[in-house]
């Protein structure tokens, strides 16, 4: 009987190995859910059990022959068994069965029995952006509701998207049968709740943020001409030296666009996010006098550094656009034939098909021609550059069609020179429109390229009439380069004060100052409408004292650095003034450091002095690379300059263009289509902000958002201008440029 009962116990042990049954296994992974949630475990492969008697008898017989060694006491009696594989000891004696030994071998050393674990291990799926997650999951209706609401907001879908029969059928039939339909009201409440949570987190982040923040603002009118909106974005450099951007507000702004109304709206947003006394600069367009007046009111309220010397930043892309448009107005007779050809191709579907057959017959791809939109900075350049490779086909097709106008080869020669002229404006418009790349130090690089274009085409017999107003417009704004751009240029370790001197001399010589080419070039051609009552006239003098400018920039650097010392010196320990040793940039570019000259260690020798008197030698390729990330350099080499590094963060966070803010308007233009025309202004702001904040988590805010209704083929004549969606204050009010 004893033997029989022992066998029974052994059999039960072997039959209930260390791994549970499928039902038990699945239950272990189920979380306790609310009544709204239904747990649906994923099937797990069943365990293959070895239960035949021969295996059990063999295990019992081999316990002390193969797997364990007997341990004896002084009387020669077996008291313990020692595992031959891991050395574990277990008691053994009269009346004790082999249960403990069996369990140990089966659990710890199943391979010694020739067994394999039949239950598959839990697999983990590595998903970029979501991290590692288990393939065994528990469905949650609450999580589904939150995620579908977030998707609807980010992808700009209608609130009723989750209610659609086909969507629900797809989810129930292929993904999760237990998923329940979510109503549009629930979606709206969920999006609002997510917006409040994101906003609270952002406000808390700003309350504890120690550096400064730059703002960017612009006004936009919706596609239905019903509401105007003001968009406000915040830009800063975080602790990891990455530029961050967030849309703070997208408020309906139907009041008169006076300075007082602009000031009150911006001030309300600043107070709402607890940004008082943390604002370093604000970027506006250049058109409205109300903007300039509101700037002065904001300066009085925020009290920025150095008396607001760096507070207002003009939109560089707006100035580039004004220059291009003023030049194209004089060159329109050369550009008009191409515009007419593109308009002709889009007149009817018959012509489109005929043109497509013509392209295929000549082994050319049927090309989509871009819009030529006045409010887009580089749309004319894009139109001409895309059409130019098709010049032979377009010429032959139009001339053979006998439509009343013709194209000639000499016209395309002029178009090629116009493309060459505008290419620099297009390049720098794209560079200044970046979200995650610092642009404040790039202005002087771009200004030199623009000035060189003016010098290059100064003697072109046809294009000279366009160069004159372009240069006048440029000098109206940038005869004197903005202080923020000069200071940022010096904080580029490739240039500093020595590089600033060289670049300023080249800049003014290209513009005709200081004895350069074309000194006083336009003394008889300036239209009075472009003249300011102040000393901004290009012909007033032909001498720019570069040495004085550099000296002023150095004094401004010292003043700004002293203000940061007062603000942050109590938070940062004193840094030892030691000569900088060998190092390398975090971006992987190798370079050499050397001390330019030895100075006695004095109490007045500051971080700024150390930086300015240390020469950092880069390769020639890096010196001319406009994609060189200055922030990455400072991240890897800013330890000797703790206070100067904080100043660098604030200066390089300043956006030089309002295009980064206008991308918000582009997103809203896609959101406010005919299917979503009834969205309230509050819901529009909630969705725009939620969309931007969600994209910021994966750093996809600068992805161009094209309208889903955009044609894939041609653009007709009535589509040559933007219908409805226009940026406010686009008129060329240059009389306010220097106010």
XYZ file of C-alpha atoms in Angstrom:
739
model
C 0.000 0.000 0.000
C 2.892 2.313 0.836
C 4.484 1.698 -2.509
C 1.207 2.313 -4.264
C 0.566 5.574 -2.464
C 4.130 6.679 -3.184
C 3.648 5.993 -6.870
C 0.441 7.963 -6.787
C 2.187 10.951 -5.256
C 5.001 10.715 -7.764
C 2.495 10.494 -10.587
C 0.713 13.618 -9.378
C 3.988 15.503 -9.191
C 5.068 14.535 -12.674
C 1.636 15.298 -14.096
C 1.541 18.788 -12.546
C 4.894 20.080 -13.654
C 6.104 23.547 -12.773
C 4.252 25.197 -15.651
C 0.536 25.855 -15.149
C -2.302 24.875 -17.390
C -3.264 27.169 -20.251
C -6.216 28.562 -18.316
C -4.059 29.300 -15.282
C -1.370 30.867 -17.471
C -3.710 33.259 -19.175
C -5.280 34.289 -15.871
C -1.905 35.315 -14.528
C -1.632 38.087 -17.142
C -5.071 39.557 -16.631
C -5.209 42.910 -14.854
C -8.142 43.963 -12.739
C -10.206 46.207 -14.980
C -13.122 48.488 -14.400
C -16.652 47.321 -15.276
C -16.268 49.228 -18.557
C -13.470 46.889 -19.596
C -13.692 43.315 -20.703
C -10.704 41.008 -20.392
C -10.025 38.906 -23.445
C -6.813 36.902 -22.969
C -4.761 35.772 -25.937
C -4.596 32.023 -26.439
C -1.376 30.412 -25.304
C -0.138 27.151 -26.816
C -1.094 24.234 -24.606
C 1.571 22.386 -22.670
C 2.581 18.957 -23.858
C 2.568 16.697 -20.810
C 4.626 13.584 -20.513
C 2.539 11.262 -18.392
C 3.419 7.752 -19.487
C 4.375 5.335 -16.676
C 7.729 4.362 -18.165
C 8.983 7.942 -17.891
C 7.882 8.194 -14.249
C 9.509 4.872 -13.320
C 12.706 5.821 -15.140
C 12.871 9.155 -13.281
C 12.340 7.434 -9.934
C 14.980 4.797 -10.619
C 17.546 7.282 -11.904
C 17.285 9.789 -9.051
C 20.371 8.493 -7.245
C 21.961 6.810 -10.220
C 22.188 9.875 -12.428
C 20.897 13.080 -10.875
C 21.690 12.947 -7.154
C 24.469 11.640 -4.918
C 23.735 10.078 -1.537
C 25.120 11.700 1.601
C 25.661 9.454 4.662
C 25.937 10.182 8.362
C 28.442 8.620 10.754
C 26.260 5.560 11.093
C 26.255 4.945 7.342
C 22.629 5.971 6.909
C 21.526 8.040 3.920
C 20.275 11.406 5.248
C 20.513 13.756 2.263
C 20.731 13.812 -1.502
C 22.996 16.265 -3.351
C 22.177 17.439 -6.875
C 24.919 16.534 -9.316
C 24.267 19.692 -11.403
C 23.843 22.576 -8.962
C 24.930 21.116 -5.609
C 21.602 21.656 -3.854
C 20.976 19.317 -0.905
C 17.640 17.801 0.117
C 16.708 15.591 3.082
C 16.181 11.902 2.462
C 15.349 9.123 4.849
C 13.060 6.340 5.752
C 9.478 7.140 4.892
C 10.451 10.019 2.586
C 9.495 9.718 -1.021
C 11.159 11.249 -4.064
C 8.745 14.184 -4.536
C 11.292 16.863 -3.642
C 13.974 15.367 -5.857
C 11.576 14.984 -8.788
C 10.351 18.564 -8.564
C 13.883 19.920 -8.400
C 15.060 18.043 -11.498
C 11.913 18.836 -13.506
C 11.933 22.499 -12.567
C 15.617 23.348 -12.544
C 17.149 20.849 -14.951
C 14.462 19.626 -17.387
C 17.049 19.278 -20.134
C 18.711 16.471 -18.164
C 15.501 14.475 -18.546
C 15.365 15.125 -22.303
C 12.346 17.388 -21.846
C 11.805 20.744 -23.621
C 9.565 23.480 -22.325
C 6.508 23.139 -24.512
C 5.058 26.484 -23.423
C 6.336 29.345 -25.580
C 7.929 32.314 -23.860
C 6.245 35.670 -23.802
C 7.340 37.600 -26.847
C 8.066 41.325 -26.726
C 7.473 43.621 -29.656
C 9.865 46.545 -29.954
C 8.022 49.451 -31.541
C 9.793 52.750 -32.128
C 7.939 55.463 -30.303
C 6.067 52.988 -28.068
C 8.971 51.119 -26.536
C 8.877 47.417 -25.712
C 5.483 45.910 -25.110
C 4.245 42.398 -24.489
C 2.403 40.524 -27.186
C 0.106 39.282 -24.427
C -2.200 42.143 -23.619
C -5.551 42.828 -22.044
C -8.019 44.847 -24.071
C -9.231 47.998 -22.380
C -12.195 49.961 -23.659
C -10.941 53.035 -21.797
C -7.539 52.875 -23.479
C -9.192 52.419 -26.847
C -11.391 55.459 -26.252
C -8.394 57.620 -25.314
C -6.300 56.417 -28.238
C -9.017 56.823 -30.888
C -9.720 60.348 -29.579
C -6.030 61.192 -29.811
C -5.854 59.777 -33.342
C -8.880 61.797 -34.462
C -7.312 64.965 -33.077
C -3.829 64.463 -34.552
C -5.003 63.205 -37.952
C -7.718 65.888 -38.150
C -10.598 63.479 -38.606
C -14.219 64.200 -37.831
C -15.523 63.488 -34.331
C -17.936 60.955 -35.816
C -15.117 58.907 -37.343
C -15.286 56.238 -34.615
C -19.049 55.896 -35.135
C -18.810 54.949 -38.780
C -20.083 51.467 -39.492
C -17.153 50.420 -41.640
C -14.615 51.532 -39.021
C -16.404 49.652 -36.270
C -16.832 46.585 -38.457
C -13.133 46.590 -39.291
C -12.134 46.783 -35.625
C -14.630 44.155 -34.448
C -13.976 41.804 -37.329
C -10.183 41.854 -37.405
C -8.782 43.420 -34.255
C -11.025 43.157 -31.197
C -14.567 41.776 -31.097
C -15.153 43.265 -27.639
C -14.548 46.843 -28.829
C -17.588 49.073 -28.426
C -18.519 52.076 -30.509
C -17.440 55.477 -29.132
C -19.815 58.361 -29.744
C -18.818 61.758 -31.080
C -19.779 63.406 -27.786
C -17.475 61.053 -25.911
C -14.696 61.778 -28.388
C -15.156 65.523 -27.904
C -15.080 65.242 -24.099
C -12.021 62.979 -24.236
C -10.083 65.362 -26.501
C -10.907 68.249 -24.184
C -9.722 66.229 -21.175
C -6.470 65.344 -22.952
C -5.963 68.998 -23.860
C -6.362 70.039 -20.216
C -3.899 67.367 -19.066
C -1.294 68.335 -21.674
C -1.741 72.011 -20.835
C -1.305 71.416 -17.094
C 1.878 69.458 -17.765
C 3.202 72.240 -20.010
C 2.396 74.930 -17.441
C 4.146 72.931 -14.725
C 7.175 72.491 -16.989
C 7.364 76.249 -17.635
C 7.071 77.021 -13.907
C 10.222 74.997 -13.199
C 12.085 75.956 -16.383
C 15.160 78.078 -15.601
C 16.039 79.467 -19.045
C 14.217 81.978 -21.224
C 11.624 81.384 -23.939
C 11.058 83.118 -27.278
C 7.631 83.684 -28.793
C 6.425 83.871 -32.368
C 3.062 85.298 -33.391
C 1.010 85.888 -36.523
C -2.614 86.414 -37.552
C -4.581 84.287 -39.994
C -8.060 84.310 -41.560
C -9.900 81.024 -42.102
C -10.906 79.683 -45.498
C -14.520 80.757 -45.023
C -13.612 84.363 -44.072
C -15.648 83.983 -40.888
C -12.973 84.214 -38.185
C -9.484 85.533 -37.720
C -7.074 83.683 -35.463
C -3.884 84.644 -33.715
C -1.341 81.867 -33.355
C 1.328 82.060 -30.647
C 4.193 79.569 -30.465
C 6.922 79.159 -27.825
C 10.510 78.207 -28.646
C 13.285 77.225 -26.243
C 16.324 74.978 -25.830
C 15.804 72.213 -23.280
C 18.304 70.628 -20.888
C 19.411 68.188 -23.609
C 20.217 71.080 -25.983
C 17.320 70.332 -28.318
C 15.148 73.124 -29.692
C 11.544 72.711 -28.583
C 8.448 74.317 -30.056
C 4.891 74.359 -28.719
C 1.729 76.065 -29.905
C 0.498 77.965 -26.861
C -2.674 79.397 -28.356
C -4.723 79.595 -31.510
C -7.279 82.165 -30.395
C -10.120 83.640 -32.356
C -9.236 87.289 -32.969
C -12.187 89.033 -34.595
C -11.589 92.354 -32.857
C -9.935 95.220 -34.645
C -6.228 94.465 -35.031
C -5.115 97.424 -32.962
C -1.973 97.530 -30.851
C -4.001 97.398 -27.627
C -5.983 94.312 -28.685
C -2.846 92.513 -29.872
C -1.098 93.350 -26.596
C -3.993 92.179 -24.425
C -4.328 88.851 -26.218
C -0.589 88.059 -26.094
C -0.351 89.158 -22.464
C -3.279 86.918 -21.544
C -1.576 83.883 -23.084
C 1.718 84.711 -21.339
C -0.018 84.918 -17.953
C -2.000 81.766 -18.682
C 1.208 79.742 -19.082
C 3.113 81.499 -16.258
C 5.729 82.951 -18.610
C 6.063 86.394 -17.024
C 9.697 87.562 -16.957
C 10.806 84.473 -18.921
C 10.344 85.908 -22.427
C 13.581 86.692 -24.268
C 12.217 87.749 -27.676
C 9.140 87.786 -29.874
C 8.998 87.436 -33.669
C 6.412 89.337 -35.729
C 5.952 90.049 -39.395
C 6.944 93.491 -40.646
C 3.746 94.870 -42.113
C 1.647 96.369 -39.371
C 2.321 99.492 -37.309
C 0.086 97.952 -34.626
C 2.639 95.183 -34.187
C 5.366 97.727 -33.503
C 3.234 99.585 -30.963
C 2.229 96.379 -29.184
C 5.933 95.452 -28.970
C 6.597 98.543 -26.871
C 3.688 97.686 -24.559
C 4.985 94.127 -24.147
C 8.469 95.475 -23.365
C 7.031 97.580 -20.548
C 5.171 94.548 -19.188
C 7.869 91.873 -19.530
C 11.026 93.966 -18.935
C 13.305 91.861 -21.184
C 17.114 91.738 -20.945
C 19.208 94.777 -21.903
C 16.230 97.083 -22.171
C 14.574 95.086 -24.944
C 17.477 95.455 -27.374
C 16.938 91.868 -28.575
C 13.223 91.664 -27.874
C 11.675 92.252 -31.322
C 12.801 90.091 -34.252
C 11.551 90.814 -37.754
C 10.564 87.881 -39.920
C 13.441 87.350 -42.364
C 11.306 85.277 -44.725
C 8.803 88.112 -44.936
C 11.566 90.506 -46.012
C 12.847 87.976 -48.541
C 9.343 87.705 -49.926
C 8.986 91.488 -50.196
C 12.289 91.677 -52.065
C 11.305 88.912 -54.483
C 7.840 90.338 -55.118
C 9.170 93.847 -55.744
C 11.679 92.464 -58.241
C 9.187 90.170 -59.963
C 6.822 93.104 -60.403
C 9.434 94.625 -62.707
C 10.248 91.275 -64.337
C 6.654 90.104 -64.765
C 6.794 90.449 -68.561
C 9.479 87.722 -68.587
C 7.601 85.423 -66.168
C 4.091 85.974 -67.543
C 4.456 83.658 -70.616
C 5.258 80.671 -68.398
C 2.346 81.465 -66.093
C 0.030 81.666 -69.089
C 1.246 78.313 -70.397
C 0.580 76.577 -67.069
C -2.829 78.237 -66.873
C -3.580 77.097 -70.431
C -2.724 73.477 -69.635
C -5.222 73.484 -66.799
C -8.129 74.911 -68.722
C -9.832 71.616 -69.511
C -9.515 67.887 -68.971
C -9.088 67.431 -72.720
C -5.966 69.599 -72.721
C -4.619 67.775 -69.674
C -4.961 64.410 -71.399
C -3.490 65.785 -74.611
C -0.474 67.137 -72.685
C -0.053 63.825 -70.870
C 0.024 61.926 -74.171
C 2.492 64.458 -75.549
C 4.853 63.946 -72.577
C 4.684 60.161 -72.837
C 5.348 60.296 -76.568
C 8.591 62.164 -75.822
C 9.543 59.861 -72.916
C 8.953 62.551 -70.310
C 7.101 62.094 -67.049
C 3.808 63.959 -66.742
C 4.806 66.599 -64.240
C 2.740 68.366 -61.617
C 3.311 72.125 -61.805
C 3.206 73.965 -58.454
C 0.954 76.862 -57.615
C 2.224 80.383 -58.063
C 0.872 81.984 -54.882
C 1.813 85.512 -53.950
C 1.754 84.879 -50.207
C 4.128 81.921 -50.521
C 7.728 83.023 -50.257
C 9.194 80.905 -53.022
C 6.227 79.750 -55.119
C 7.314 81.603 -58.277
C 10.764 80.078 -58.061
C 9.272 76.607 -57.664
C 6.974 77.113 -60.654
C 9.804 78.272 -62.907
C 12.316 75.653 -61.743
C 9.821 72.805 -62.284
C 8.744 74.093 -65.701
C 12.278 74.786 -66.977
C 13.246 71.111 -67.696
C 10.064 70.921 -69.828
C 10.901 74.051 -71.804
C 11.251 72.280 -75.172
C 8.034 70.290 -74.747
C 6.089 73.293 -73.488
C 7.359 75.466 -76.342
C 6.514 72.956 -79.065
C 3.176 71.968 -77.529
C 1.945 75.546 -77.152
C 3.255 76.725 -80.522
C 1.691 73.742 -82.319
C -1.651 74.315 -80.578
C -2.083 77.784 -82.120
C -3.656 79.232 -78.975
C -2.836 82.875 -79.671
C 0.507 83.148 -77.861
C 3.895 81.543 -78.383
C 7.020 80.679 -76.456
C 10.527 81.355 -77.739
C 13.981 80.112 -76.828
C 15.247 83.548 -75.725
C 12.450 83.683 -73.142
C 13.729 80.495 -71.558
C 17.237 81.991 -71.455
C 15.842 84.828 -69.358
C 13.904 82.353 -67.212
C 17.163 80.485 -66.504
C 18.769 83.713 -65.242
C 15.714 84.507 -63.111
C 15.890 81.014 -61.585
C 19.562 81.619 -60.814
C 18.689 84.934 -59.160
C 15.875 83.505 -57.036
C 17.693 80.312 -56.042
C 19.488 82.050 -53.164
C 16.221 83.452 -51.825
C 14.658 79.999 -52.014
C 17.598 78.346 -50.223
C 17.623 80.784 -47.339
C 13.850 80.806 -47.018
C 13.999 77.062 -46.426
C 16.899 77.381 -43.963
C 15.189 80.105 -41.934
C 11.938 78.086 -41.822
C 13.389 75.180 -39.838
C 11.872 74.267 -36.469
C 14.535 72.115 -34.809
C 17.651 73.863 -36.114
C 19.057 77.153 -34.739
C 18.771 79.992 -37.257
C 19.648 83.190 -35.377
C 23.374 82.860 -36.208
C 22.697 82.127 -39.898
C 21.399 85.576 -40.821
C 24.756 87.084 -41.785
C 25.602 84.059 -43.945
C 22.328 84.503 -45.816
C 22.681 88.285 -46.009
C 26.058 87.940 -47.727
C 24.583 85.537 -50.297
C 21.724 87.944 -51.011
C 24.092 90.903 -51.331
C 26.324 88.868 -53.643
C 23.309 88.197 -55.894
C 22.703 91.944 -56.130
C 26.342 92.462 -57.111
C 26.326 89.509 -59.538
C 23.315 90.741 -61.538
C 24.062 94.467 -61.243
C 25.065 94.662 -64.926
C 22.511 92.254 -66.402
C 20.774 94.261 -69.152
C 17.354 92.647 -68.607
C 17.347 91.769 -64.892
C 18.851 95.017 -63.670
C 15.416 96.647 -63.565
C 14.366 93.963 -61.077
C 17.548 94.164 -59.007
C 17.008 97.871 -58.260
C 13.771 97.537 -56.196
C 14.997 94.308 -54.595
C 18.132 96.000 -53.299
C 16.181 99.059 -52.151
C 13.799 96.852 -50.209
C 16.627 94.897 -48.637
C 18.505 98.003 -47.501
C 15.317 99.437 -46.064
C 15.279 96.607 -43.529
C 18.841 95.346 -43.287
C 21.247 98.169 -43.955
C 21.858 97.809 -40.228
C 21.901 94.146 -39.262
C 19.766 93.241 -36.204
C 21.788 93.046 -32.937
C 20.493 89.543 -32.138
C 21.963 88.230 -35.409
C 25.347 89.858 -34.788
C 25.592 88.507 -31.232
C 24.535 85.034 -32.360
C 27.139 85.122 -35.139
C 29.898 85.812 -32.599
C 28.707 82.864 -30.496
C 29.308 80.588 -33.481
C 32.723 79.103 -32.501
C 33.792 79.073 -36.150
C 33.584 82.876 -36.447
C 33.556 84.990 -33.260
C 34.640 88.650 -33.521
C 37.306 88.029 -36.156
C 34.852 86.302 -38.477
C 32.275 89.028 -37.851
C 34.756 91.663 -39.045
C 35.469 89.779 -42.278
C 31.829 89.030 -43.068
C 30.662 92.607 -42.412
C 33.326 94.016 -44.692
C 32.300 91.622 -47.477
C 28.591 92.324 -46.882
C 28.872 96.082 -47.216
C 31.212 95.896 -50.188
C 28.716 93.718 -52.069
C 26.065 96.340 -51.290
C 28.259 99.161 -52.625
C 29.447 100.683 -49.336
C 33.027 101.412 -48.221
C 34.339 101.739 -51.777
C 32.884 98.445 -52.937
C 31.223 97.677 -56.250
C 28.377 99.984 -57.232
C 28.899 102.620 -54.545
C 25.740 104.758 -54.338
C 24.116 102.704 -57.107
C 20.521 103.890 -56.910
C 20.635 107.580 -56.074
C 18.266 108.436 -58.904
C 16.009 105.409 -58.837
C 14.539 105.360 -55.339
C 10.743 105.697 -55.332
C 9.605 108.103 -52.619
C 7.023 105.625 -51.337
C 9.843 103.401 -50.114
C 11.624 106.136 -48.185
C 11.393 106.451 -44.436
C 11.525 109.760 -42.604
C 14.424 108.442 -40.540
C 18.016 107.860 -41.674
C 17.284 104.606 -43.504
C 17.774 105.890 -47.062
C 20.339 103.753 -48.913
C 21.899 106.762 -50.663
C 22.389 108.895 -47.530
C 25.988 107.707 -47.150
C 28.348 105.195 -48.658
C 30.500 104.481 -45.593
C 29.746 101.884 -42.935
C 32.281 101.817 -40.085
C 32.762 98.065 -39.612
C 35.245 98.541 -36.764
C 32.686 100.554 -34.842
C 30.009 97.927 -35.453
C 32.284 95.146 -34.146
C 33.183 97.221 -31.077
C 29.487 97.815 -30.365
C 28.759 94.103 -30.702
C 31.502 93.297 -28.182
C 30.107 95.821 -25.700
C 26.616 94.384 -26.200
C 27.974 90.898 -25.516
C 29.577 92.103 -22.290
C 26.369 93.844 -21.234
C 24.270 90.767 -21.954
C 26.752 88.460 -20.238
C 26.799 90.674 -17.120
C 23.000 90.527 -16.931
C 23.150 86.724 -17.031
C 25.824 86.706 -14.310
C 23.527 88.703 -12.061
C 20.629 86.399 -12.845
C 22.344 82.994 -12.632
C 25.642 83.353 -10.734
C 24.050 82.280 -7.419
C 22.811 79.063 -9.064
C 26.100 78.014 -10.688
C 29.303 77.273 -8.732
C 32.475 79.158 -9.581
C 34.271 77.603 -12.549
C 38.031 77.201 -12.480
C 39.649 79.389 -15.146
C 41.810 76.754 -16.747
C 43.103 76.470 -20.268
C 40.831 74.288 -22.341
C 42.415 70.977 -23.319
C 41.933 68.579 -26.163
C 38.310 67.734 -26.935
C 35.955 66.824 -29.732
C 32.473 67.872 -30.679
C 29.473 65.764 -29.846
C 28.523 65.695 -33.523
C 31.617 63.683 -34.375
C 33.541 66.429 -36.216
C 37.144 66.483 -35.004
C 38.932 69.760 -34.406
C 41.881 71.204 -32.444
C 41.810 73.635 -29.588
C 44.588 75.992 -28.746
C 44.964 79.029 -26.555
C 45.280 82.122 -28.729
C 47.338 84.058 -26.210
C 48.135 83.758 -22.544
C 46.686 86.339 -20.216
C 47.391 86.770 -16.525
C 44.704 85.220 -14.419
C 42.767 88.152 -13.070
C 39.539 88.350 -11.188
C 37.965 90.118 -14.180
C 38.839 87.355 -16.648
C 35.358 86.031 -17.397
C 33.903 83.117 -19.307
C 33.244 85.504 -22.188
C 36.915 86.505 -22.263
C 37.954 82.867 -22.184
C 35.663 82.058 -25.099
C 36.657 85.056 -27.223
C 40.393 84.495 -26.676
C 40.372 80.784 -27.429
C 40.728 79.785 -31.085
C 38.797 76.713 -32.149
C 40.139 75.343 -35.417
C 37.754 73.454 -37.673
C 38.256 71.798 -41.012
C 37.489 73.825 -44.129
C 34.461 71.657 -44.819
C 32.927 72.399 -41.422
C 33.724 76.117 -41.688
C 31.519 76.407 -44.777
C 28.818 73.939 -43.695
C 25.501 75.695 -43.088
C 24.097 72.520 -41.506
C 26.716 72.584 -38.742
C 24.688 72.429 -35.521
C 26.091 75.029 -33.156
C 23.924 73.763 -30.293
C 25.500 70.317 -30.509
C 28.944 71.927 -30.314
C 28.013 73.892 -27.208
C 26.450 70.790 -25.662
C 29.727 68.913 -25.936
C 32.087 71.796 -25.162
C 30.195 74.195 -22.913
C 31.413 72.924 -19.523
C 34.021 75.709 -19.117
C 31.285 78.277 -19.833
C 28.286 77.517 -17.565
C 26.787 81.030 -17.613
C 27.706 81.721 -21.227
C 26.021 78.424 -22.172
C 22.750 79.638 -20.660
C 23.023 82.809 -22.742
C 23.721 80.725 -25.853
C 20.576 78.668 -25.249
C 18.351 81.736 -25.132
C 19.900 83.398 -28.187
C 19.871 80.326 -30.425
C 16.272 79.516 -29.485
C 15.055 82.713 -31.202
C 13.226 81.954 -34.476
C 14.227 84.291 -37.298
C 10.987 83.694 -39.176
C 7.266 83.494 -38.467
C 7.017 80.600 -40.927
C 7.301 78.229 -37.951
C 4.111 79.839 -36.638
C 2.414 79.902 -40.036
C 2.790 76.129 -40.255
C 0.112 76.097 -37.565
C -2.187 77.967 -39.945
C -1.450 75.416 -42.651
C -2.486 72.649 -40.276
C -5.686 74.496 -39.429
C -6.415 75.082 -43.108
C -6.434 71.321 -43.551
C -8.589 70.930 -40.462
C -11.226 73.480 -41.482
C -12.527 71.870 -44.651
C -16.137 71.617 -45.710
C -16.696 68.502 -43.581
C -15.565 70.282 -40.417
C -16.830 73.799 -41.068
C -19.018 73.771 -37.941
C -16.141 73.430 -35.475
C -16.307 76.090 -32.791
C -13.252 78.338 -32.270
C -12.628 76.643 -28.921
C -12.577 73.189 -30.498
C -10.282 74.450 -33.251
C -7.776 75.721 -30.683
C -7.986 72.500 -28.661
C -7.323 70.323 -31.689
C -4.539 72.533 -33.092
C -2.741 72.575 -29.736
C -3.268 68.854 -29.064
C -2.047 68.017 -32.554
C 1.091 70.109 -32.113
C 1.858 68.830 -28.599
C 1.473 65.222 -29.686
C 3.710 65.697 -32.731
C 6.273 67.411 -30.506
C 6.730 64.167 -28.570
C 8.095 62.497 -31.728
C 9.598 65.745 -33.145
C 7.508 65.814 -36.305
C 6.248 69.393 -36.112
C 7.988 70.639 -39.238
C 6.511 67.984 -41.548
C 4.676 69.853 -44.287
C 0.963 69.313 -44.042
C -0.489 69.382 -47.535
C -4.190 69.603 -48.100
C -5.742 66.256 -48.990
C -7.802 68.002 -51.662
C -4.742 69.268 -53.538
C -4.747 68.316 -57.195
C -2.150 65.842 -58.345
C -1.997 67.228 -61.828
C -2.330 70.854 -62.932
C -3.466 74.111 -61.422
C -5.933 76.230 -63.342
C -5.762 79.972 -63.768
C -8.210 80.681 -60.968
C -6.024 78.647 -58.623
C -3.003 80.877 -59.141
C -3.813 82.684 -55.908
C -4.746 81.311 -52.522
C -8.534 81.265 -52.165
C -9.664 82.213 -48.700
C -6.721 81.163 -46.576
C -4.543 84.258 -46.347
C -2.117 85.557 -43.787
C -3.273 88.822 -42.321
C -1.154 91.944 -42.667
C 0.476 90.701 -45.884
C 0.277 94.116 -47.486
C 3.585 95.797 -48.130
C 3.522 98.657 -45.644
C 7.206 99.494 -45.797
C 6.726 102.895 -44.281
C 6.649 101.142 -40.899
C 9.777 99.100 -41.488
C 12.078 101.188 -39.315
C 9.620 102.340 -36.682
